[in-house]
Amino acid sequence: MAVAEIIRPLVQPFTEFFRREAAGGIVLLISAVLALILANTEWGPAQYFPALWDQHLRISLNSFVLDKSLLHWINDGLMTIFFLIVGLEIKREVLDGELASVRQAALPVMGALGGMLIPALVYYLLNRGTPTAGGWGIPMATDIAFALAVLQLLGPRVPLGLKVFLTALAIVDDLGAVLVIAGFYTQDLHLMYLYWALGTWGVLLLLNTLNIPSLWLYLPLGGLLWYFMLESGVHATLAGVLLAIAVPSRISQDRPELLRLLDDRLRFLRDEAHGTNADPRTISEELEHLAETISSPAQKLEQRLHSVVSFGIIPLFAFANTSLAIDTNVFGQLVSPLGLGIMAGLVLGKPLGIGALSWVAVRLGWASLPPNVSWRHLWGAGILGGIGFTMSLFITLLALGEHSEGEAVAKLAILLASLLAGTAGYFLLYNTSSAGRDA
């Protein structure tokens, strides 16, 4: 019992992370389904629902004017906060997590690399020479919220090592998507604004170098960086990743000071004023205070924004971008090169790429399978990697353009492919776990 009481606080943050991601995936699914229902029914004003996102929101101050549609404010504005979280997660995993060493990183990195290259190749081969050939980035991404939501439905049937692998893989996958967006899906560059953006980022990096921890300095400069990126032609959401790189992740206290702070908190709880048995609320508050004291600025920012992104920004993005009035003719276009490229890339290319390059990494001795994870488990995770959704929808808007002829086909293909991948991955992992127990 004593050992369990010691271990439980250590694994609790990791458990809560998966619960939060899984719950976010469920909210995301509800948002997408609700948007499709509202956009395709005759419930009151619902037939006008997709046009809502074309309404404009204007910000003006003297000669400064920023006028964008609501959809643009969501996709170019709020999604920057999503990319900030992505950047913070990548940074955390590289510095201290599953990507901190070559041996740890080899399996998810190789899996993610295969899960990006093979789907892109499948799409390109099907769309080569067509106007939609540039959409090869659409089937490259994995939606971690949805994938972990499926794993959560399986509960203890799925080993923890598989969840860790899929999380690390999705983080590397997100990094690849960021690089693809920055390198291949930018507009015409306005160099003066780009120089201002780089200069602002330089100031942020200088603050990091000087070990200045105040987020009240980083966040306003991050807003300025976002504006310069928006005007430069490089996609504005990448400002979130650049800000994440600049926010300090160092804990200001050294080991002896951390131990002293912990000892002070324990002594306070044992103080006669609280009695020998401090109530749980007091203990919880003191631990929260200690965590707030020793957390780095990057940790604080990630903790404060994670729920906002998972339960607010991402569901709103899904709600706005799946507000799609589906014409019956669109279903017939799913067999077009665009529709087939996306669906084949996600449903077939993803598991093939993840599984094949993971096998190569293990075969060459670069990595080993996580504890209690079999190859069937890994193939199941590879299939779940075909749940593209959030990032795939985002790249669709960049690659094909909003209100383009192929936008509706691409979005429907992403939705159907994600549904197929999620269902197939669930049943494969369910049967794999059942077979393991029976054996």
Coordinates of C-alpha atoms in Angstrom, one line a residue, residues 123 127 130-133 135 138 321 324 330-331 333-334 336-340 342 392-393 395-414:
Y123 CA -1.3 10.8 -52.7
N127 CA -2.7 13.1 -58.3
T130 CA -3.6 17.1 -61.9
P131 CA -4.4 20.6 -60.4
T132 CA -4.6 18.9 -56.9
A133 CA -1.1 17.5 -57.0
G135 CA -2.2 18.7 -51.7
I138 CA -3.0 16.6 -46.5
N321 CA -14.3 23.9 -40.9
L324 CA -20.0 21.8 -44.9
V330 CA -19.6 15.3 -53.7
F331 CA -19.8 11.6 -52.8
Q333 CA -16.1 12.7 -56.4
L334 CA -14.6 10.7 -53.7
S336 CA -11.5 11.3 -58.0
P337 CA -7.7 11.5 -57.7
L338 CA -8.1 14.0 -54.8
G339 CA -10.6 11.9 -52.8
L340 CA -8.7 8.6 -53.4
I342 CA -6.5 11.4 -49.3
S392 CA -5.3 17.5 -42.4
L393 CA -8.2 20.0 -42.5
I395 CA -3.4 21.8 -44.6
T396 CA -6.4 21.4 -46.9
L397 CA -7.2 25.1 -46.6
L398 CA -3.5 26.0 -47.3
A399 CA -3.0 23.6 -50.2
L400 CA -6.4 23.9 -52.0
G401 CA -7.6 27.3 -50.8
E402 CA -10.9 28.1 -49.1
H403 CA -14.0 27.9 -51.2
S404 CA -12.1 26.0 -53.9
E405 CA -13.7 23.3 -56.0
G406 CA -11.8 20.5 -54.2
E407 CA -12.3 21.8 -50.6
A408 CA -15.6 19.9 -50.0
V409 CA -14.3 16.7 -51.5
A410 CA -11.1 16.9 -49.5
K411 CA -12.9 17.6 -46.2
L412 CA -15.4 14.7 -46.8
A413 CA -12.5 12.4 -47.7
I414 CA -10.7 13.3 -44.5

